[in-house]
PDB file of C-alpha atoms and ligand atoms in Angstrom:
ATOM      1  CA  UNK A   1     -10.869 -10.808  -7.680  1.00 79.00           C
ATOM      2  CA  UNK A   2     -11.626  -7.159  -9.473  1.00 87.00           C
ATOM      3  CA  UNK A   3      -9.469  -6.590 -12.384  1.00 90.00           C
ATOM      4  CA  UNK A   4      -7.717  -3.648 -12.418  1.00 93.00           C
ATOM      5  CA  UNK A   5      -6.515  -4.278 -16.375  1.00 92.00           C
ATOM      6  CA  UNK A   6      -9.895  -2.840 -17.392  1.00 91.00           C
ATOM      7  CA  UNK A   7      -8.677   0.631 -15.778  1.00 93.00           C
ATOM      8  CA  UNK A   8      -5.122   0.300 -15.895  1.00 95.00           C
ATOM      9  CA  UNK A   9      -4.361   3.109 -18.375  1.00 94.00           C
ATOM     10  CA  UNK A  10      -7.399   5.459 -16.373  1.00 94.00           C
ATOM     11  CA  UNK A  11      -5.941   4.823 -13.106  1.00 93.00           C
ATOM     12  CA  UNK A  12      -3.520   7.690 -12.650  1.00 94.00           C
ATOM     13  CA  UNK A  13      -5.831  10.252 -14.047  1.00 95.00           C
ATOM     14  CA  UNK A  14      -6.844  10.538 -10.008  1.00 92.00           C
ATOM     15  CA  UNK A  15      -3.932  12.073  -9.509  1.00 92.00           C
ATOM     16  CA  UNK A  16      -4.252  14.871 -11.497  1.00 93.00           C
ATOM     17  CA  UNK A  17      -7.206  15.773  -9.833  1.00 94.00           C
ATOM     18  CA  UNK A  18      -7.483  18.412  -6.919  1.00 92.00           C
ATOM     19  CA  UNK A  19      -8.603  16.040  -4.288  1.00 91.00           C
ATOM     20  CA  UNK A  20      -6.345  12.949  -6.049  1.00 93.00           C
ATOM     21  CA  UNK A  21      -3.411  15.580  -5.328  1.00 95.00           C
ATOM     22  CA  UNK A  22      -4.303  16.328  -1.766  1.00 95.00           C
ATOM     23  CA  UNK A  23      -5.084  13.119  -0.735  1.00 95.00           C
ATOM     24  CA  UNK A  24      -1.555  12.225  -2.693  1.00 97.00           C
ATOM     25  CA  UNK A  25      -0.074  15.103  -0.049  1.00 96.00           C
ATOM     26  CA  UNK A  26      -1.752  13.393   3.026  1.00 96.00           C
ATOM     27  CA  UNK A  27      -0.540   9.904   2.078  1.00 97.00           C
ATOM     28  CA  UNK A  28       3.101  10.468   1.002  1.00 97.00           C
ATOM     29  CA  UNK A  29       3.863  12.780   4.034  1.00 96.00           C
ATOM     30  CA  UNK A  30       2.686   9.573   6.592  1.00 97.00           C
ATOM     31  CA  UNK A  31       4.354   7.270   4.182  1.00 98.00           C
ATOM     32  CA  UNK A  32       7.309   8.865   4.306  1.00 98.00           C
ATOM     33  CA  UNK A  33       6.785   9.293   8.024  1.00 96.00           C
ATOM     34  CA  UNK A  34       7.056   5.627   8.820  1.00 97.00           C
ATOM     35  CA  UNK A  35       9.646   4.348   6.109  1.00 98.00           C
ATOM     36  CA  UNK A  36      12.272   7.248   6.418  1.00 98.00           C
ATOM     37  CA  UNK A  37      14.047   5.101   8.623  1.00 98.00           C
ATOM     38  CA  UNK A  38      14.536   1.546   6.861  1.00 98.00           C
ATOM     39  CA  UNK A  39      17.669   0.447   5.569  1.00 98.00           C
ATOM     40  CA  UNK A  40      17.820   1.186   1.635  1.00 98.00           C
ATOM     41  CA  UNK A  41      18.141  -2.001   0.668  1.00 98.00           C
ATOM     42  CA  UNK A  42      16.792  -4.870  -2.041  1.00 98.00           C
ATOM     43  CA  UNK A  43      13.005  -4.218  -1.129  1.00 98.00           C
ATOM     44  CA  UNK A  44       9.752  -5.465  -3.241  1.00 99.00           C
ATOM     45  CA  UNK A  45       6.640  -3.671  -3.988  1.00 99.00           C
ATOM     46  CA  UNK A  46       3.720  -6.134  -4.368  1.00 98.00           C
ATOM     47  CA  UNK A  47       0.629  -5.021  -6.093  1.00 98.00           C
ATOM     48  CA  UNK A  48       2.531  -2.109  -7.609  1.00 98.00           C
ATOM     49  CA  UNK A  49      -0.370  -1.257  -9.997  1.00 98.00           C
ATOM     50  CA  UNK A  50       1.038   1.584 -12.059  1.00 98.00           C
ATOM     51  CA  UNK A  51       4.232   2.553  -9.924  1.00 98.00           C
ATOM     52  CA  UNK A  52       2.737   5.416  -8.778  1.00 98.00           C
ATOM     53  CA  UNK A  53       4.347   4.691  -4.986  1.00 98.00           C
ATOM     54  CA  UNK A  54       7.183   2.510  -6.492  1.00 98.00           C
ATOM     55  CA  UNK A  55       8.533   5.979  -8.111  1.00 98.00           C
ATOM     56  CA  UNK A  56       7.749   7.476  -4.194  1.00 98.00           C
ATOM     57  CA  UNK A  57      10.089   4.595  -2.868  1.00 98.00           C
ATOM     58  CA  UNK A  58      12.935   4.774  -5.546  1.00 98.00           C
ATOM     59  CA  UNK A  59      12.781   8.851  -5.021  1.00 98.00           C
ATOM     60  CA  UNK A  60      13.458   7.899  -1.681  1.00 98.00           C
ATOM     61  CA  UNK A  61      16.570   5.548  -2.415  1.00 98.00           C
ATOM     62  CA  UNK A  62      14.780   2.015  -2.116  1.00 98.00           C
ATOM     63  CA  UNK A  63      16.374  -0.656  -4.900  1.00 98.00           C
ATOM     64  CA  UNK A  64      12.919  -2.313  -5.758  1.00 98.00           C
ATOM     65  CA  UNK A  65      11.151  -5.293  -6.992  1.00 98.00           C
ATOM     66  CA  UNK A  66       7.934  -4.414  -7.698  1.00 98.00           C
ATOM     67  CA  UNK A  67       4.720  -6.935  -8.693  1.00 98.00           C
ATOM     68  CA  UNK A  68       1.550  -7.165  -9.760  1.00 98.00           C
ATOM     69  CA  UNK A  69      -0.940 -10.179 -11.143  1.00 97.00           C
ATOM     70  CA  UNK A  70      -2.232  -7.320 -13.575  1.00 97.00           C
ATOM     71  CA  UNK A  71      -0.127  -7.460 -17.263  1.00 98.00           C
ATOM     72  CA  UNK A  72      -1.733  -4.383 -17.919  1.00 97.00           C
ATOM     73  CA  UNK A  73      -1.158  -2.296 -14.618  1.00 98.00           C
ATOM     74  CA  UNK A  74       2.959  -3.385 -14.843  1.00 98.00           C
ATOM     75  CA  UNK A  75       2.823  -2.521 -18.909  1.00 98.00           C
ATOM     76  CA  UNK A  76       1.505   1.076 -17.486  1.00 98.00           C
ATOM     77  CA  UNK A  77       4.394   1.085 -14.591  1.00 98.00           C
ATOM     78  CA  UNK A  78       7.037  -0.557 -16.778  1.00 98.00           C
ATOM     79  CA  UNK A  79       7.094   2.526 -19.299  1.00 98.00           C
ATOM     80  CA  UNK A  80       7.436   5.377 -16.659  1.00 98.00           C
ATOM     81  CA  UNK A  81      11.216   3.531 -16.633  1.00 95.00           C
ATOM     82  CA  UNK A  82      11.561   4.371 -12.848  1.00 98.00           C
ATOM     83  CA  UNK A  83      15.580   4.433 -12.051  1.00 96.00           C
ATOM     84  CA  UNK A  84      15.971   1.493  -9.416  1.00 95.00           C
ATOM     85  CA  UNK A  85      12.810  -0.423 -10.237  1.00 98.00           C
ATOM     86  CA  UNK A  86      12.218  -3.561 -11.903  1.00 98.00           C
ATOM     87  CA  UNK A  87       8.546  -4.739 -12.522  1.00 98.00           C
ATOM     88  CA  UNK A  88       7.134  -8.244 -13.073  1.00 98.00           C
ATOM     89  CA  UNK A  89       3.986  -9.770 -13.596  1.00 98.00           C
ATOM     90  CA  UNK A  90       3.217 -11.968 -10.545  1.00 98.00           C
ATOM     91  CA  UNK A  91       1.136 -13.469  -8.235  1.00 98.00           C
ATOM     92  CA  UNK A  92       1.805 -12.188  -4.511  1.00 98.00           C
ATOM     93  CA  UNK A  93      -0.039 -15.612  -2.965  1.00 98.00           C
ATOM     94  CA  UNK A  94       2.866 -17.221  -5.157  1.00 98.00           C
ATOM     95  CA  UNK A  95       5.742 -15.925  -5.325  1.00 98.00           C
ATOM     96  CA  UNK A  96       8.907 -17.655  -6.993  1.00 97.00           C
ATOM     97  CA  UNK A  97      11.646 -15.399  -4.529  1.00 98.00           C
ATOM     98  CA  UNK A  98      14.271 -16.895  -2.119  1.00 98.00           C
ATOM     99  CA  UNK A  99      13.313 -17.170   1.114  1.00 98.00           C
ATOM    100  CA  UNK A 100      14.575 -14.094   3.314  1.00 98.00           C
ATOM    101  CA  UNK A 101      15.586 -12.247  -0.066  1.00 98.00           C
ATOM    102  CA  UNK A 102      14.303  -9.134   0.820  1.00 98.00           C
ATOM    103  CA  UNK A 103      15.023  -6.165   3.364  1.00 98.00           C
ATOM    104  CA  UNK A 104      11.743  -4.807   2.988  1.00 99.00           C
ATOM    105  CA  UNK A 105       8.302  -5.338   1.711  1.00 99.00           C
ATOM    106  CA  UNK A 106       6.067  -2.741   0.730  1.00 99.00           C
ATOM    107  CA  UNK A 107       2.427  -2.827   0.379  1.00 98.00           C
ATOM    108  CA  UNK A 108       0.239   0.086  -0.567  1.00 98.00           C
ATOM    109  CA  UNK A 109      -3.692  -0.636  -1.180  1.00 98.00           C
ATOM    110  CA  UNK A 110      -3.096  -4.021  -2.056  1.00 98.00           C
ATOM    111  CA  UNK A 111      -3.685  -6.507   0.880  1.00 98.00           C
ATOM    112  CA  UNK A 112      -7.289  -5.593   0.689  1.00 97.00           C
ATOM    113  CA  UNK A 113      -7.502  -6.746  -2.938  1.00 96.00           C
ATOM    114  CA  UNK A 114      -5.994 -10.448  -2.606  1.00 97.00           C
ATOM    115  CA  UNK A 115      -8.168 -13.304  -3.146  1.00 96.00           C
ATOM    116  CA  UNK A 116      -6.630 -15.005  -0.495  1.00 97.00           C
ATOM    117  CA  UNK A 117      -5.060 -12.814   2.378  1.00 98.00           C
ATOM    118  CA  UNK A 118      -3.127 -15.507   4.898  1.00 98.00           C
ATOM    119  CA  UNK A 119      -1.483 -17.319   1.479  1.00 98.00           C
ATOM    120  CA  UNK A 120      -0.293 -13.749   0.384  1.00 98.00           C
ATOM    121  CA  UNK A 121       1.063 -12.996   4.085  1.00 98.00           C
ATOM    122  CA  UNK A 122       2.466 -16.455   4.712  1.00 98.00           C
ATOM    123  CA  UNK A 123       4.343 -15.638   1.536  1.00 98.00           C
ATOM    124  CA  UNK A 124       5.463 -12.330   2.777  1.00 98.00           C
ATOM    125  CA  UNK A 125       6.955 -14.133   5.584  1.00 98.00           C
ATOM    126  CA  UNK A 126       8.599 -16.482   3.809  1.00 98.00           C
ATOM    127  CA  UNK A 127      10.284 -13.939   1.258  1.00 98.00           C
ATOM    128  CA  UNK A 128      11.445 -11.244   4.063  1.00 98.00           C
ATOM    129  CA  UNK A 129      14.591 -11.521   5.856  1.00 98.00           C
ATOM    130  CA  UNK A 130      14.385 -11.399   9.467  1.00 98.00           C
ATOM    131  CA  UNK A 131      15.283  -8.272  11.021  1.00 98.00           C
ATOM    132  CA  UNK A 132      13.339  -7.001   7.824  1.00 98.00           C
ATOM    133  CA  UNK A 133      10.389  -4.463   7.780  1.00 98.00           C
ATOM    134  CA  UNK A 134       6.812  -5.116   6.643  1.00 99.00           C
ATOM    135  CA  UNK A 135       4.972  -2.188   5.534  1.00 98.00           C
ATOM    136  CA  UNK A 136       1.684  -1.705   4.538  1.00 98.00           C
ATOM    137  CA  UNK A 137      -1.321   1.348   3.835  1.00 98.00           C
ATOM    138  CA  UNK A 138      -4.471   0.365   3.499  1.00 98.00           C
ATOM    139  CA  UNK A 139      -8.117   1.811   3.191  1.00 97.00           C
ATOM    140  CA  UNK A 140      -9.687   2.313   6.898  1.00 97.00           C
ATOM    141  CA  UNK A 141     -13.223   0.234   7.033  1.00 96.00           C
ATOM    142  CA  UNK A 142     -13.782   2.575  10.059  1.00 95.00           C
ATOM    143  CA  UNK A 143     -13.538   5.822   7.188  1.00 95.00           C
ATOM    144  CA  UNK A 144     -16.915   7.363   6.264  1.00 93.00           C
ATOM    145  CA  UNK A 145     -15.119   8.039   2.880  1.00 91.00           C
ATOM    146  CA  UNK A 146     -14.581   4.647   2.445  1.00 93.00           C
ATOM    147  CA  UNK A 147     -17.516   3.265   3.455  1.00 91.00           C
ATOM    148  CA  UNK A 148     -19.754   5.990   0.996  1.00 89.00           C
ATOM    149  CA  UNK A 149     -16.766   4.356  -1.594  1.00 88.00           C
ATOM    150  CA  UNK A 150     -17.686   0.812  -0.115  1.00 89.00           C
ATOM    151  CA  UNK A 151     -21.278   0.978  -1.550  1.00 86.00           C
ATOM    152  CA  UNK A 152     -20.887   2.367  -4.797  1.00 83.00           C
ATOM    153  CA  UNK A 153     -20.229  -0.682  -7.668  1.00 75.00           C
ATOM    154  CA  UNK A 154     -18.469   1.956 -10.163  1.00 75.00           C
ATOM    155  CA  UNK A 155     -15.313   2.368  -7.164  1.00 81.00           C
ATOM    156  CA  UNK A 156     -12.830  -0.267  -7.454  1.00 88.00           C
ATOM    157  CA  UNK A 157     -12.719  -0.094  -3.100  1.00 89.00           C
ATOM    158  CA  UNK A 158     -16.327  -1.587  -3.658  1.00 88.00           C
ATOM    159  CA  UNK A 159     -14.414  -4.715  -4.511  1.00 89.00           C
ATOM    160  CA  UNK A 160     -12.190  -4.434  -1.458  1.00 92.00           C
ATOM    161  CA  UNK A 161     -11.623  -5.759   2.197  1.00 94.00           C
ATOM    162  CA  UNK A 162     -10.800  -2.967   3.905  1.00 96.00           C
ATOM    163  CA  UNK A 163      -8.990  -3.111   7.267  1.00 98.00           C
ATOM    164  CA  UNK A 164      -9.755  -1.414  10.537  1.00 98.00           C
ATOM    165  CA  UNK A 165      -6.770  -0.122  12.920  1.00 98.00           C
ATOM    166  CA  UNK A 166      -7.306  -3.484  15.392  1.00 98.00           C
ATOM    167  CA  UNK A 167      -6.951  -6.089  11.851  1.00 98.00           C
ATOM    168  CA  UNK A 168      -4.518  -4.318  10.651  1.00 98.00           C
ATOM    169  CA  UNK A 169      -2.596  -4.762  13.972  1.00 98.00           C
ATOM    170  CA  UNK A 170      -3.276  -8.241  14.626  1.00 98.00           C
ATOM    171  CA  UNK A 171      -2.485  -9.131  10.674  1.00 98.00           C
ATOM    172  CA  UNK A 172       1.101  -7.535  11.255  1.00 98.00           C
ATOM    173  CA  UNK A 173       1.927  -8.788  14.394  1.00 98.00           C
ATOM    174  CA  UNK A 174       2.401 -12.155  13.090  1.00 97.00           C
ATOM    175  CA  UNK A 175       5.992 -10.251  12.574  1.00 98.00           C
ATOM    176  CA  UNK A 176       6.598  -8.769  15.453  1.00 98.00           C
ATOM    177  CA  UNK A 177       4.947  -5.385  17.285  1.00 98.00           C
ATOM    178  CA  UNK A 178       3.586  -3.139  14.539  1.00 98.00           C
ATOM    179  CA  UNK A 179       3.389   0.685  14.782  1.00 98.00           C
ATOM    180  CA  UNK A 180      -0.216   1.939  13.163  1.00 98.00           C
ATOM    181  CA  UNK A 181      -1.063   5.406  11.881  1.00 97.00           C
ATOM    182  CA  UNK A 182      -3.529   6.839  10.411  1.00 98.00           C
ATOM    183  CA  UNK A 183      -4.940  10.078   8.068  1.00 97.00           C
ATOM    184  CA  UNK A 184      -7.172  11.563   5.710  1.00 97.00           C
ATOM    185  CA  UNK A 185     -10.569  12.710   7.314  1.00 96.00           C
ATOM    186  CA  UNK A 186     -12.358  13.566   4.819  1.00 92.00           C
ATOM    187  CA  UNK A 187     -15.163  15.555   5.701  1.00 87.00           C
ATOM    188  CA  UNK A 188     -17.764  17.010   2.836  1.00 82.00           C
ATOM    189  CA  UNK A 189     -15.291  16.735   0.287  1.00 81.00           C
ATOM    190  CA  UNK A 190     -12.953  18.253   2.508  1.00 89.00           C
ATOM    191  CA  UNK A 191      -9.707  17.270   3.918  1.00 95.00           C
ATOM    192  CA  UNK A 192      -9.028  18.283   7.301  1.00 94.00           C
ATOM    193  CA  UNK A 193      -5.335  17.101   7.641  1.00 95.00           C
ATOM    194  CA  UNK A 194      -4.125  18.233   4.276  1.00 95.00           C
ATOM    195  CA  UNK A 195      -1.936  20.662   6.030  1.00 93.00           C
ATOM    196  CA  UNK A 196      -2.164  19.998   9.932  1.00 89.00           C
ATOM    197  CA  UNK A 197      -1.491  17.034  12.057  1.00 84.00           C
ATOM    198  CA  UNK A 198      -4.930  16.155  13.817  1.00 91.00           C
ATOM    199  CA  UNK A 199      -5.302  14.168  16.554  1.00 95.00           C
ATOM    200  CA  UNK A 200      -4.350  10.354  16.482  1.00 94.00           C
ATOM    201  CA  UNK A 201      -7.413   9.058  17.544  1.00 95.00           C
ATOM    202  CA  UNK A 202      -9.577  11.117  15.789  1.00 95.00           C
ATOM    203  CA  UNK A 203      -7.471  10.179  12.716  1.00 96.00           C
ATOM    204  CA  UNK A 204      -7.343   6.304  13.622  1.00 97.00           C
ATOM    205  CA  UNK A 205     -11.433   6.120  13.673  1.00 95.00           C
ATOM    206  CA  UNK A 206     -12.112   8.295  10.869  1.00 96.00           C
ATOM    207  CA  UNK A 207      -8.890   8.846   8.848  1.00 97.00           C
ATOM    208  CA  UNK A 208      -9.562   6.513   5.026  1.00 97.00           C
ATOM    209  CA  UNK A 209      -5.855   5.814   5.322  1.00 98.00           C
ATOM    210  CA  UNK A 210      -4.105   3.281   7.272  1.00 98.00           C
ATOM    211  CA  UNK A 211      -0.048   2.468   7.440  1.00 98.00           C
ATOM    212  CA  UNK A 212       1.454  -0.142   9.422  1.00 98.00           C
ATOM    213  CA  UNK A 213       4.958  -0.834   9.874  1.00 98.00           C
ATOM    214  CA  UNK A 214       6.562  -4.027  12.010  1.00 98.00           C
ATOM    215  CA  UNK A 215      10.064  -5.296  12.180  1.00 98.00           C
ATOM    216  CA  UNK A 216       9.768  -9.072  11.297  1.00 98.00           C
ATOM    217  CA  UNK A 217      11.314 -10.042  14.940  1.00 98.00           C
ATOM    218  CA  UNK A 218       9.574 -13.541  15.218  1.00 93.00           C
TER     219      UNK A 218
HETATM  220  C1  SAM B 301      -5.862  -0.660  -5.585  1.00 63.39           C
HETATM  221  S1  SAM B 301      -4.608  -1.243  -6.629  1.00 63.39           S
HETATM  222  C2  SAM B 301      -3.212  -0.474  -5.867  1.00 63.39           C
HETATM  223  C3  SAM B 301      -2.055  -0.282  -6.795  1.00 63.39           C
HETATM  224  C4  SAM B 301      -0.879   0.489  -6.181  1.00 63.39           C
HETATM  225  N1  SAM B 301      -0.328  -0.177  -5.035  1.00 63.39           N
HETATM  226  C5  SAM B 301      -1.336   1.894  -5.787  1.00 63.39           C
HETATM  227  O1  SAM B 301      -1.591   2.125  -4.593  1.00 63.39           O
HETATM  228  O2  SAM B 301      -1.436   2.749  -6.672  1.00 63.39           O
HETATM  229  C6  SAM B 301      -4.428  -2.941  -6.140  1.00 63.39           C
HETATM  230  C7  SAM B 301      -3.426  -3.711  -6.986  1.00 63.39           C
HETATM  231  O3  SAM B 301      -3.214  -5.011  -6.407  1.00 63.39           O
HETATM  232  C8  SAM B 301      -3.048  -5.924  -7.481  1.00 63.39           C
HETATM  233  N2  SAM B 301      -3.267  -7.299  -7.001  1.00 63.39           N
HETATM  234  C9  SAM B 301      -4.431  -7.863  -6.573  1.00 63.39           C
HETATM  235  N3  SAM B 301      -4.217  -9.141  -6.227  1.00 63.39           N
HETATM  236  C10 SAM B 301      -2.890  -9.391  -6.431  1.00 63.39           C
HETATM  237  C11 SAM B 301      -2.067 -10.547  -6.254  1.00 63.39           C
HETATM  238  N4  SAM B 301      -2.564 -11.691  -5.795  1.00 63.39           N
HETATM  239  N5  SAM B 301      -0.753 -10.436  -6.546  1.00 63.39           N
HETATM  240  C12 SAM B 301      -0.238  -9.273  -7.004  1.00 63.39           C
HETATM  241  N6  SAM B 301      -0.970  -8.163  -7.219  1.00 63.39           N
HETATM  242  C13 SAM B 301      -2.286  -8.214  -6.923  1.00 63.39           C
HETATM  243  C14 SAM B 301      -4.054  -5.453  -8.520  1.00 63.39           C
HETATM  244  O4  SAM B 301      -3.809  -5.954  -9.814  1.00 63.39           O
HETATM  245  C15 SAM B 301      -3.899  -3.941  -8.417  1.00 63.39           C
HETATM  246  O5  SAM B 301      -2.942  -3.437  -9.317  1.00 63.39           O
END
């Protein structure tokens, strides 16, 4: 497993870049495209890192739980004191919650870093309530920017299992019929959909951004 506790206090700086903002732009506005509809209630975060989409989901009104194995990456989310939010250190193939506890689950970039993906989603299962929503974004495999990202050892998404459109879609549908989007064609540096739709398909086999959402109906 890569440890992100090396580069917890670096791992915003991204952000503050012009391409960390844009790509920021791209992701929150298909984010916020699929979740805008879910019930605001008791939801968890896993693999929060440094908060930096648990502030997104508390802006939007989400009561969270957020988690992450890394000390250091919840130490770096813990002391942006996000109103709603309460962080813990644990282990998402683990978890100590009450089965059906939550209304929601929230994943963002962190499926593709678990050691061991079906323990982590059997415990997912276990911890949403049924009627509940599952959602997750996650780096496209199919993504030239990913894959360029993919073969460089200095990117953390070098240590990562990326999904493609179809895995993500068969991983979710353990819960019921997922919806999949997709964005972010990057293309020389460039993004093409920072400020226009583009088209799905183009988007679904090139776009370094995947979100899934499925109503836990099995
Ligand atoms: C790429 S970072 C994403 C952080 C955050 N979701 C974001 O998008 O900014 C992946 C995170 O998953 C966490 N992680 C990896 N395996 C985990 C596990 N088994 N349980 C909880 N968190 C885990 C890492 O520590 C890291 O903070």
């Amino acid at each position: 497993m890569f440890d992100f506790s090396d580069i917890a206090t670096k791992y915003d700086d991204f952000y503050s870049t012009d391409l960390g903002k844009d790509i920021d732009i791209v992701e929150k506005r298909l984010v916020r495209s699929m979740i805008e509809p879910l019930p605001r209630n008791l939801s968890l975060e896993i693999g929060c890192g440094t908060g930096h989409w648990t502030e997104f989901f508390s802006s939007l009104g989400f009561p969270l739980i957020a988690i992450d194995i890394s000390e250091k990456m919840v130490q770096v989310a813990q002391a942006k004191d996000i109103s709603q939010a309460m962080f813990f250190v644990k282990d998402a193939e683990n978890m100590d919650f009450r089965d059906n506890y939550f209304t929601n689950v929230f994943a963002i970039t962190a499926l593709e870093f678990m050691d061991n993906l079906d323990r982590a989603i059997s415990q997912i299962y276990r911890v949403l309530k049924t009627g509940g929503y599952f959602f997750v974004g996650a780096l496209n495999a199919n993504s030239p920017y990913i894959k360029s990202k993919m073969e460089r050892t200095d990117s953390s998404i070098a240590h990562s299992h990326p999904f493609t459109p179809e895995t993500l879609r068969s991983l979710l549908s353990v819960f019921g019929r997922p919806e999949i989007k997709a964005g972010l064609v990057i293309e020389e540096g460039k993004i093409q959909d920072r400020d226009k739709e583009i088209d799905e398909q183009v988007a679904l086999s090139q776009g370094a951004f995947l979100v899934g959402v499925v109503q836990k109906t099995k």
